[in-house]
CSV table of C-alpha atoms in Angstrom, one decimal:
chain,number,residue,atom,x,y,z
A,1,MET,CA,100.3,-111.8,52.2
A,2,LYS,CA,101.8,-115.3,52.7
A,3,LEU,CA,99.9,-116.6,49.6
A,4,ASN,CA,101.2,-119.6,47.6
A,5,ALA,CA,104.5,-119.4,49.3
A,6,THR,CA,106.1,-122.6,50.4
A,7,ARG,CA,106.5,-122.2,54.0
A,8,LEU,CA,109.2,-124.0,55.8
A,9,VAL,CA,108.5,-124.3,59.4
A,10,THR,CA,111.0,-125.3,61.9
A,11,ALA,CA,109.1,-127.1,64.6
A,12,LEU,CA,110.4,-129.7,66.9
A,13,ALA,CA,108.4,-132.8,66.5
A,14,VAL,CA,107.8,-134.2,69.9
A,15,ALA,CA,108.9,-137.7,70.5
A,16,VAL,CA,106.2,-139.5,72.3
A,17,GLY,CA,106.9,-142.7,74.2
A,18,PHE,CA,110.6,-142.6,74.2
A,19,ALA,CA,112.6,-142.5,77.4
A,20,LEU,CA,115.5,-140.8,75.7
A,21,PRO,CA,115.1,-137.4,73.9
A,22,VAL,CA,115.2,-137.9,70.1
A,23,CYS,CA,116.8,-135.3,67.9
A,24,ALA,CA,113.8,-134.4,65.8
A,25,ALA,CA,114.0,-133.0,62.3
A,26,PRO,CA,112.1,-129.9,61.5
A,27,VAL,CA,108.8,-130.6,59.7
A,28,ALA,CA,108.4,-128.9,56.3
A,29,PHE,CA,105.1,-128.6,54.5
A,30,GLU,CA,104.0,-127.2,51.2
A,31,VAL,CA,101.2,-124.6,50.8
A,32,ILE,CA,99.4,-124.9,47.5
A,33,ASP,CA,96.7,-122.3,46.9
A,34,LYS,CA,95.9,-121.8,50.5
A,35,THR,CA,95.8,-125.5,51.3
A,36,ILE,CA,98.2,-128.1,52.6
A,37,PRO,CA,97.4,-131.3,50.6
A,38,LYS,CA,100.0,-133.5,52.2
A,39,SER,CA,99.9,-134.9,55.7
A,40,LEU,CA,102.5,-133.4,58.0
A,41,THR,CA,103.5,-136.8,59.3
A,42,MET,CA,104.1,-140.4,58.2
A,43,GLU,CA,101.7,-141.8,60.8
A,44,ALA,CA,98.0,-141.6,60.1
A,45,GLY,CA,96.0,-139.3,62.4
A,46,ASP,CA,94.3,-141.0,65.3
A,47,PRO,CA,90.8,-139.5,66.1
A,48,GLY,CA,91.0,-140.7,69.7
A,49,ARG,CA,94.2,-138.8,70.4
A,50,GLY,CA,92.8,-136.0,68.3
A,51,LYS,CA,89.8,-135.6,70.6
A,52,LYS,CA,92.1,-135.4,73.6
A,53,ALA,CA,94.4,-132.8,72.0
A,54,LEU,CA,91.3,-130.8,70.8
A,55,LEU,CA,90.0,-130.6,74.3
A,56,ASN,CA,93.3,-130.1,76.2
A,57,ARG,CA,93.3,-126.5,77.3
A,58,LYS,CA,97.1,-126.2,76.9
A,59,GLN,CA,96.9,-127.7,73.4
A,60,GLY,CA,94.0,-127.2,70.9
A,61,ASN,CA,91.6,-125.9,73.5
A,62,CYS,CA,89.2,-125.7,70.5
A,63,LEU,CA,86.1,-125.4,72.8
A,64,ALA,CA,87.3,-122.1,74.1
A,65,CYS,CA,86.0,-120.6,70.9
A,66,HIS,CA,84.0,-123.2,69.1
A,67,SER,CA,81.0,-125.4,70.1
A,68,SER,CA,80.3,-129.0,69.2
A,69,SER,CA,77.2,-131.0,69.8
A,70,ALA,CA,79.3,-134.2,69.7
A,71,LEU,CA,81.1,-132.9,72.8
A,72,LYS,CA,78.0,-131.9,74.8
A,73,ASP,CA,79.4,-133.7,77.8
A,74,GLN,CA,82.1,-131.0,78.0
A,75,PRO,CA,81.2,-127.8,79.8
A,76,PHE,CA,81.4,-124.3,78.5
A,77,HIS,CA,81.7,-124.2,74.7
A,78,GLY,CA,82.8,-120.9,73.2
A,79,GLU,CA,80.9,-118.6,70.8
A,80,VAL,CA,83.8,-116.8,69.1
A,81,GLY,CA,84.2,-119.1,66.1
A,82,PRO,CA,81.8,-121.2,64.1
A,83,SER,CA,80.4,-124.5,65.4
A,84,LEU,CA,82.5,-127.6,64.7
A,85,ASP,CA,79.4,-129.5,63.7
A,86,GLY,CA,79.7,-130.6,60.1
A,87,VAL,CA,83.1,-129.0,59.7
A,88,SER,CA,84.5,-131.7,57.6
A,89,GLY,CA,81.6,-131.3,55.2
A,90,ARG,CA,82.3,-127.6,54.8
A,91,TRP,CA,86.0,-127.9,54.2
A,92,LYS,CA,88.2,-130.4,52.4
A,93,GLU,CA,91.0,-131.9,54.5
A,94,ALA,CA,93.7,-130.0,52.7
A,95,GLU,CA,91.9,-126.7,53.6
A,96,LEU,CA,91.3,-127.7,57.2
A,97,ARG,CA,94.9,-128.7,57.6
A,98,MET,CA,95.9,-125.2,56.4
A,99,ILE,CA,93.4,-123.5,58.8
A,100,LEU,CA,94.8,-125.6,61.7
A,101,VAL,CA,98.4,-124.9,60.8
A,102,ASP,CA,98.1,-121.1,60.0
A,103,SER,CA,94.5,-119.9,59.9
A,104,LYS,CA,95.6,-116.4,58.9
A,105,VAL,CA,96.5,-117.6,55.4
A,106,VAL,CA,92.8,-118.3,54.9
A,107,PHE,CA,91.2,-115.6,57.1
A,108,GLU,CA,93.6,-112.6,57.3
A,109,ASP,CA,92.1,-111.0,60.4
A,110,THR,CA,91.0,-114.0,62.4
A,111,ILE,CA,91.5,-114.3,66.2
A,112,MET,CA,92.3,-118.0,65.7
A,113,PRO,CA,95.9,-118.8,66.7
A,114,SER,CA,98.3,-120.5,64.1
A,115,PHE,CA,98.7,-123.9,65.7
A,116,TYR,CA,101.7,-125.1,63.7
A,117,ILE,CA,103.8,-121.9,63.1
A,118,ALA,CA,106.9,-121.5,65.2
A,119,ASP,CA,108.2,-118.1,64.3
A,120,GLY,CA,107.3,-114.6,63.3
A,121,TYR,CA,105.6,-113.8,66.7
A,122,THR,CA,105.8,-110.5,68.6
A,123,ARG,CA,106.9,-110.6,72.3
A,124,ILE,CA,106.4,-114.3,72.5
A,125,ALA,CA,107.0,-115.5,76.1
A,126,LYS,CA,110.4,-117.2,76.5
A,127,LYS,CA,109.1,-120.6,77.2
A,128,PHE,CA,107.2,-120.8,73.9
A,129,MET,CA,110.0,-119.4,71.7
A,130,GLY,CA,110.6,-121.4,68.6
A,131,LYS,CA,107.8,-123.8,69.5
A,132,THR,CA,104.4,-124.5,68.0
A,133,ILE,CA,101.2,-124.8,69.9
A,134,LEU,CA,100.5,-128.3,68.5
A,135,THR,CA,102.9,-131.0,67.3
A,136,ALA,CA,102.7,-132.1,63.7
A,137,GLN,CA,101.1,-135.4,64.9
A,138,GLN,CA,98.6,-133.6,67.0
A,139,VAL,CA,97.5,-131.5,63.9
A,140,GLU,CA,96.9,-134.8,62.0
A,141,ASP,CA,95.2,-136.4,65.0
A,142,ILE,CA,92.8,-133.4,65.4
A,143,LEU,CA,92.1,-133.5,61.7
A,144,ALA,CA,91.2,-137.2,62.0
A,145,TYR,CA,88.8,-136.4,64.8
A,146,LEU,CA,87.3,-133.4,62.9
A,147,ASN,CA,86.8,-135.8,59.9
A,148,GLN,CA,84.3,-137.7,62.1
A,149,LEU,CA,82.2,-134.5,62.7
A,150,LYS,CA,80.3,-134.8,59.4
B,1,MET,CA,37.7,-123.9,83.3
B,2,LYS,CA,40.4,-124.8,85.7
B,3,LYS,CA,42.5,-126.0,82.8
B,4,ILE,CA,42.1,-122.8,81.0
B,5,LEU,CA,43.0,-120.8,84.1
B,6,MET,CA,46.1,-122.9,84.6
B,7,LEU,CA,47.1,-122.4,81.0
B,8,ALA,CA,46.6,-118.7,81.2
B,9,VAL,CA,48.8,-118.6,84.4
B,10,ALA,CA,51.4,-120.7,82.8
B,11,THR,CA,51.5,-118.5,79.7
B,12,ALA,CA,51.7,-115.4,81.9
B,13,ILE,CA,54.6,-116.8,83.8
B,14,GLY,CA,56.3,-117.9,80.6
B,15,LEU,CA,55.9,-114.4,79.1
B,16,ALA,CA,57.3,-112.8,82.3
B,17,ILE,CA,60.3,-115.1,82.3
B,18,ALA,CA,61.0,-114.3,78.6
B,19,ALA,CA,60.6,-110.6,79.3
B,20,SER,CA,63.0,-110.7,82.3
B,21,ALA,CA,65.5,-112.7,80.3
B,22,LYS,CA,65.3,-110.1,77.6
B,23,ALA,CA,65.7,-107.3,80.1
B,24,GLU,CA,68.9,-109.0,81.4
B,25,MET,CA,70.3,-109.1,77.9
B,26,LYS,CA,69.7,-105.4,77.3
B,27,ARG,CA,73.0,-103.6,78.1
B,28,VAL,CA,73.3,-100.0,78.9
B,29,ALA,CA,75.3,-98.4,76.1
B,30,ILE,CA,76.6,-94.9,75.3
B,31,LYS,CA,76.6,-93.5,71.8
B,32,PRO,CA,80.2,-92.7,70.9
B,33,PRO,CA,81.3,-89.5,69.1
B,34,ASN,CA,82.0,-89.7,65.4
B,35,GLY,CA,85.1,-91.5,64.4
B,36,HIS,CA,85.2,-93.6,67.6
B,37,ALA,CA,86.5,-97.2,67.3
B,38,LEU,CA,83.3,-98.6,68.7
B,39,SER,CA,79.8,-98.3,67.6
B,40,GLU,CA,78.6,-98.4,71.3
B,41,ILE,CA,80.5,-97.9,74.6
B,42,ILE,CA,79.6,-100.5,77.2
B,43,SER,CA,81.0,-100.9,80.7
B,44,GLY,CA,82.2,-104.4,81.8
B,45,TYR,CA,79.5,-104.2,84.4
B,46,GLU,CA,76.9,-105.0,81.8
B,47,TYR,CA,78.6,-108.3,81.0
B,48,ARG,CA,78.5,-109.6,84.5
B,49,SER,CA,75.9,-111.8,86.2
B,50,LYS,CA,73.1,-110.4,88.3
B,51,GLU,CA,74.8,-111.6,91.4
B,52,THR,CA,78.1,-109.8,90.6
B,53,LYS,CA,76.3,-106.6,89.8
B,54,VAL,CA,74.4,-106.8,93.1
B,55,LEU,CA,77.7,-107.3,95.0
B,56,GLN,CA,79.2,-104.2,93.2
B,57,ASP,CA,76.2,-102.1,93.9
B,58,ASP,CA,76.1,-102.7,97.7
B,59,ASP,CA,78.7,-100.7,99.5
B,60,ILE,CA,78.5,-103.0,102.5
B,61,GLN,CA,79.0,-106.2,100.6
B,62,ASN,CA,81.3,-104.9,97.9
B,63,PRO,CA,84.7,-106.5,98.8
B,64,GLY,CA,86.5,-103.6,97.2
B,65,PHE,CA,85.4,-101.2,100.0
B,66,ILE,CA,88.1,-102.8,102.2
B,67,TRP,CA,90.6,-100.8,100.1
B,68,VAL,CA,88.5,-97.7,100.0
B,69,GLU,CA,88.4,-97.7,103.8
B,70,GLN,CA,92.2,-98.4,104.1
B,71,GLY,CA,92.8,-95.5,101.6
B,72,GLU,CA,90.6,-93.2,103.7
B,73,GLU,CA,92.7,-94.0,106.8
B,74,LEU,CA,96.0,-93.4,105.0
B,75,TRP,CA,94.7,-90.2,103.6
B,76,SER,CA,95.2,-88.4,107.0
B,77,GLN,CA,98.3,-90.4,108.2
B,78,THR,CA,101.5,-88.4,108.2
B,79,ASP,CA,104.5,-90.0,106.4
B,80,GLY,CA,107.9,-88.8,105.2
B,81,SER,CA,110.4,-86.1,106.2
B,82,ALA,CA,108.0,-83.2,105.6
B,83,GLY,CA,105.7,-84.5,108.3
B,84,LYS,CA,102.7,-84.2,106.1
B,85,SER,CA,99.7,-86.4,105.1
B,86,CYS,CA,97.6,-86.1,102.0
B,87,ALA,CA,95.1,-84.3,104.0
B,88,SER,CA,97.7,-81.6,105.0
B,89,CYS,CA,97.4,-80.1,101.5
B,90,HIS,CA,94.3,-81.6,100.0
B,91,ASP,CA,92.0,-81.4,103.0
B,92,ASP,CA,88.8,-83.3,102.4
B,93,ALA,CA,89.2,-85.8,99.7
B,94,THR,CA,85.5,-85.9,99.0
B,95,GLU,CA,85.9,-82.4,97.7
B,96,SER,CA,89.4,-82.0,96.5
B,97,MET,CA,89.5,-85.4,94.7
B,98,ALA,CA,85.9,-85.2,93.5
B,99,THR,CA,86.8,-85.4,89.7
B,100,VAL,CA,90.4,-86.5,89.8
B,101,GLY,CA,89.4,-90.2,89.1
B,102,THR,CA,87.8,-89.1,85.8
B,103,VAL,CA,90.9,-87.6,84.2
B,104,TYR,CA,93.8,-90.0,84.7
B,105,PRO,CA,96.1,-90.9,83.0
B,106,LYS,CA,96.8,-87.2,82.7
B,107,TRP,CA,99.6,-85.2,81.1
B,108,ASP,CA,102.3,-84.1,83.5
B,109,ASP,CA,104.5,-81.2,82.4
B,110,LYS,CA,107.1,-81.8,85.0
B,111,VAL,CA,108.0,-85.3,83.7
B,112,GLY,CA,106.9,-84.6,80.1
B,113,LYS,CA,104.8,-87.7,80.0
B,114,PRO,CA,101.2,-88.7,80.8
B,115,VAL,CA,101.1,-90.3,84.3
B,116,SER,CA,98.7,-92.8,85.8
B,117,LEU,CA,96.9,-92.1,89.1
B,118,GLU,CA,99.3,-94.5,90.9
B,119,GLN,CA,102.3,-92.5,89.6
B,120,ARG,CA,100.8,-89.2,90.5
B,121,ILE,CA,100.2,-90.3,94.1
B,122,ASN,CA,103.8,-91.5,94.3
B,123,THR,CA,105.1,-88.2,92.8
B,124,CYS,CA,103.2,-86.4,95.5
B,125,ARG,CA,104.7,-88.6,98.2
B,126,LYS,CA,108.2,-88.1,97.0
B,127,ASP,CA,108.2,-84.4,96.1
B,128,ASN,CA,105.7,-83.0,98.7
B,129,MET,CA,105.8,-85.4,101.6
B,130,GLY,CA,109.4,-86.5,101.5
B,131,ALA,CA,108.1,-90.1,101.7
B,132,LYS,CA,109.1,-93.2,99.9
B,133,PRO,CA,107.1,-94.1,96.8
B,134,TRP,CA,104.8,-97.1,97.4
B,135,LYS,CA,105.5,-100.2,95.3
B,136,TRP,CA,103.1,-100.9,92.4
B,137,GLU,CA,100.3,-103.3,93.5
B,138,SER,CA,101.3,-102.9,97.1
B,139,GLY,CA,98.5,-102.6,99.7
B,140,PRO,CA,98.9,-98.9,100.4
B,141,LEU,CA,99.2,-97.8,96.7
B,142,LEU,CA,96.2,-99.9,95.8
B,143,SER,CA,94.2,-98.5,98.7
B,144,MET,CA,95.1,-94.9,98.0
B,145,THR,CA,94.4,-95.2,94.3
B,146,THR,CA,91.1,-96.9,95.0
B,147,TYR,CA,90.1,-94.3,97.6
B,148,VAL,CA,91.0,-91.3,95.3
B,149,ARG,CA,89.3,-92.7,92.3
B,150,HIS,CA,86.3,-93.8,94.3
B,151,GLN,CA,85.6,-90.1,94.9
B,152,SER,CA,84.6,-89.8,91.2
B,153,ARG,CA,82.3,-92.8,91.3
B,154,GLY,CA,79.3,-92.1,89.0
B,155,LYS,CA,81.0,-89.3,87.2
B,156,PRO,CA,81.9,-89.8,83.5
B,157,VAL,CA,85.4,-90.7,82.4
B,158,ASN,CA,86.9,-87.5,80.9
B,159,VAL,CA,90.4,-88.4,79.9
B,160,SER,CA,92.1,-86.2,77.4
B,161,ALA,CA,94.4,-87.3,74.6
B,162,GLU,CA,94.9,-83.8,73.2
B,163,GLY,CA,98.0,-81.7,73.0
B,164,PRO,CA,101.2,-83.4,74.1
B,165,ALA,CA,99.3,-86.5,75.2
B,166,ALA,CA,98.2,-87.2,71.6
B,167,SER,CA,101.3,-89.0,70.5
B,168,TRP,CA,101.1,-91.1,73.7
B,169,ALA,CA,97.5,-92.1,72.9
B,170,GLU,CA,98.7,-93.0,69.4
B,171,ARG,CA,101.4,-95.2,70.9
B,172,GLY,CA,98.8,-96.8,73.1
B,173,LYS,CA,96.5,-97.4,70.1
B,174,LYS,CA,99.3,-99.2,68.3
B,175,LEU,CA,99.8,-101.5,71.3
B,176,TYR,CA,96.0,-102.1,71.4
B,177,TYR,CA,96.0,-103.4,67.8
B,178,GLN,CA,99.3,-105.2,67.9
B,179,ARG,CA,99.1,-109.0,67.9
B,180,VAL,CA,101.4,-110.5,70.5
B,181,GLY,CA,102.4,-113.8,72.0
B,182,GLN,CA,102.2,-117.3,70.6
B,183,LEU,CA,98.4,-117.1,70.5
B,184,ASP,CA,99.0,-114.0,68.3
B,185,MET,CA,96.1,-111.9,69.6
B,186,ALA,CA,95.7,-108.2,70.0
B,187,CYS,CA,93.5,-106.5,72.7
B,188,SER,CA,91.1,-105.8,69.8
B,189,SER,CA,90.8,-109.5,68.9
B,190,CYS,CA,88.7,-110.1,71.9
B,191,HIS,CA,87.5,-106.7,73.2
B,192,GLU,CA,86.6,-105.0,69.9
B,193,ASP,CA,85.9,-107.9,67.5
B,194,ASN,CA,84.3,-110.3,70.0
B,195,TYR,CA,82.7,-108.5,73.0
B,196,GLY,CA,79.5,-110.1,73.9
B,197,ASN,CA,80.7,-113.5,72.8
B,198,ARG,CA,81.7,-116.2,75.3
B,199,ILE,CA,85.2,-117.6,75.5
B,200,ARG,CA,84.5,-120.8,77.6
B,201,ALA,CA,82.4,-119.7,80.5
B,202,ASP,CA,83.6,-116.1,80.4
B,203,MET,CA,81.7,-113.5,78.4
B,204,LEU,CA,84.1,-111.1,76.7
B,205,SER,CA,83.5,-107.4,77.4
B,206,GLN,CA,84.9,-104.3,75.8
B,207,GLY,CA,87.7,-104.4,78.3
B,208,GLN,CA,86.9,-100.9,79.5
B,209,SER,CA,88.9,-99.4,82.4
B,210,ASN,CA,86.2,-97.4,84.2
B,211,GLY,CA,86.0,-99.8,87.2
B,212,PHE,CA,89.7,-99.9,88.1
B,213,PRO,CA,91.2,-100.6,90.5
B,214,THR,CA,88.8,-103.5,90.3
B,215,TYR,CA,88.1,-106.3,92.8
B,216,ARG,CA,88.4,-109.6,90.9
B,217,PHE,CA,87.2,-113.0,92.2
B,218,LYS,CA,90.1,-114.5,90.4
B,219,TRP,CA,92.5,-112.4,92.4
B,220,GLN,CA,90.6,-112.4,95.7
B,221,LYS,CA,91.6,-108.8,96.0
B,222,ILE,CA,91.6,-105.5,94.3
B,223,GLY,CA,94.1,-104.9,91.4
B,224,SER,CA,95.3,-102.2,89.0
B,225,ILE,CA,94.6,-102.0,85.3
B,226,HIS,CA,98.3,-102.7,84.7
B,227,ARG,CA,98.0,-106.0,86.6
B,228,ARG,CA,95.0,-106.8,84.3
B,229,PHE,CA,97.1,-106.0,81.2
B,230,LYS,CA,99.8,-108.2,82.4
B,231,GLY,CA,97.4,-111.1,83.0
B,232,CYS,CA,95.9,-110.7,79.5
B,233,MET,CA,99.4,-110.8,77.9
B,234,LYS,CA,100.4,-113.8,79.9
B,235,ASN,CA,97.2,-115.6,78.8
B,236,ILE,CA,98.1,-115.1,75.1
B,237,ARG,CA,101.6,-116.4,75.9
B,238,ALA,CA,103.3,-113.1,75.5
B,239,THR,CA,106.0,-111.4,77.6
B,240,PRO,CA,104.1,-108.6,79.4
B,241,TYR,CA,105.4,-105.1,79.7
B,242,LYS,CA,106.1,-104.0,83.3
B,243,VAL,CA,103.6,-102.4,85.6
B,244,GLY,CA,104.2,-98.7,85.5
B,245,SER,CA,106.0,-98.9,82.2
B,246,ASP,CA,105.6,-96.3,79.4
B,247,GLU,CA,103.9,-98.9,77.3
B,248,PHE,CA,101.2,-99.7,79.9
B,249,VAL,CA,100.6,-96.0,80.7
B,250,ALA,CA,100.2,-95.3,77.0
B,251,LEU,CA,97.9,-98.3,76.6
B,252,GLU,CA,96.0,-97.2,79.7
B,253,LEU,CA,95.6,-93.7,78.3
B,254,TYR,CA,94.4,-94.9,74.9
B,255,LEU,CA,92.0,-97.4,76.6
B,256,ALA,CA,90.5,-94.7,78.7
B,257,THR,CA,89.8,-92.6,75.6
B,258,ARG,CA,87.8,-95.6,74.3
B,259,GLY,CA,85.6,-95.3,77.4
B,260,VAL,CA,85.1,-91.6,77.7
B,261,GLY,CA,81.6,-90.9,79.1
B,262,LEU,CA,81.3,-94.2,81.0
B,263,PRO,CA,80.7,-93.7,84.7
B,264,VAL,CA,83.7,-94.4,87.1
B,265,GLU,CA,82.7,-97.5,89.1
B,266,THR,CA,85.7,-97.8,91.4
B,267,PRO,CA,85.7,-100.2,93.1
B,268,ALA,CA,84.1,-102.4,90.4
B,269,VAL,CA,83.6,-106.1,91.0
B,270,ARG,CA,84.4,-108.5,88.2
B,271,ASN,CA,85.2,-112.2,87.6
């Protein structure tokens, strides 16, 4: 399918902390052999923010499908996907970034949403049109948090 | 001696708990015919808690019976220019409607399409009673649909996708497997690939339609299968089709064929 292709994704990077809207450039990334080796952003991922985005039910909502013993204080972990325990030991960061951005490149039939793909959807609701589920920075933040789940 | 006795009692209790937990896990399943999409056919009832099952099974407590009773009242109320009620032609619903709830959606030669039970009721109102069709998801249409389908409770779903309905079932099948919305999921992603797994606190079922119209705690009322389709599509950030649309009737038809043999449970009680 979408193998080895360089995918240019037009996503609006969300400007956080600015009072005025900032004209954001689309964030492009390069897929190499089903991985994304380079960070999507200039700013390093922040695990604290990553944990928040991972838990947020309108953002990552990762516990809907995955469980994590590091997040035992959170109720109702899902059973649909594999546990997040030791996830960074099972996958290299470049692979995990690919799975977060567009899981279907790695697992063709997966139920997992593509968290950083803005187009190509069928009957997408108007308010989500042209948007990604996560921002580029949130992808990097979640990766930084997952890196701690050795 | 006392200690041994206590140990024996504790062990017995432990075994009993383990056995009952196992019994609760065992789900009643039907063996599907060859070539069926599922290896076992299971009602959504089997995925609900003991408390929810008890509520459904008790006709006094089952909140869906409010609509059964309202439907029963409407059955003999005259409406429309012909001065007729349902009972004027169909007499006693417990006899005339005894298996109707097992076969819808059903092919209708007049309109050249399969029609849902809701649509059939409205056609009857318009053509035979000279009455205005009820709005989808309105109180009276939900009540009448629930009342009529309830007459088939316990009888196996027997929807046919043969003859002219075949292409409609095929269309419904395409919709069933079509990924939609920003979350990019198909009906099958949850209800074929992941039934029995939890998404958050909710256990995914096969998404069978044998209990509809169904009383949902989330809705605090009874609702149609089309309303449920709409909710699912919204959850995955898709633009839903309209209730009563050809797409939803096709999907309803195909979905029913996946559950042929399951007992009608109307009014079922679900989360």
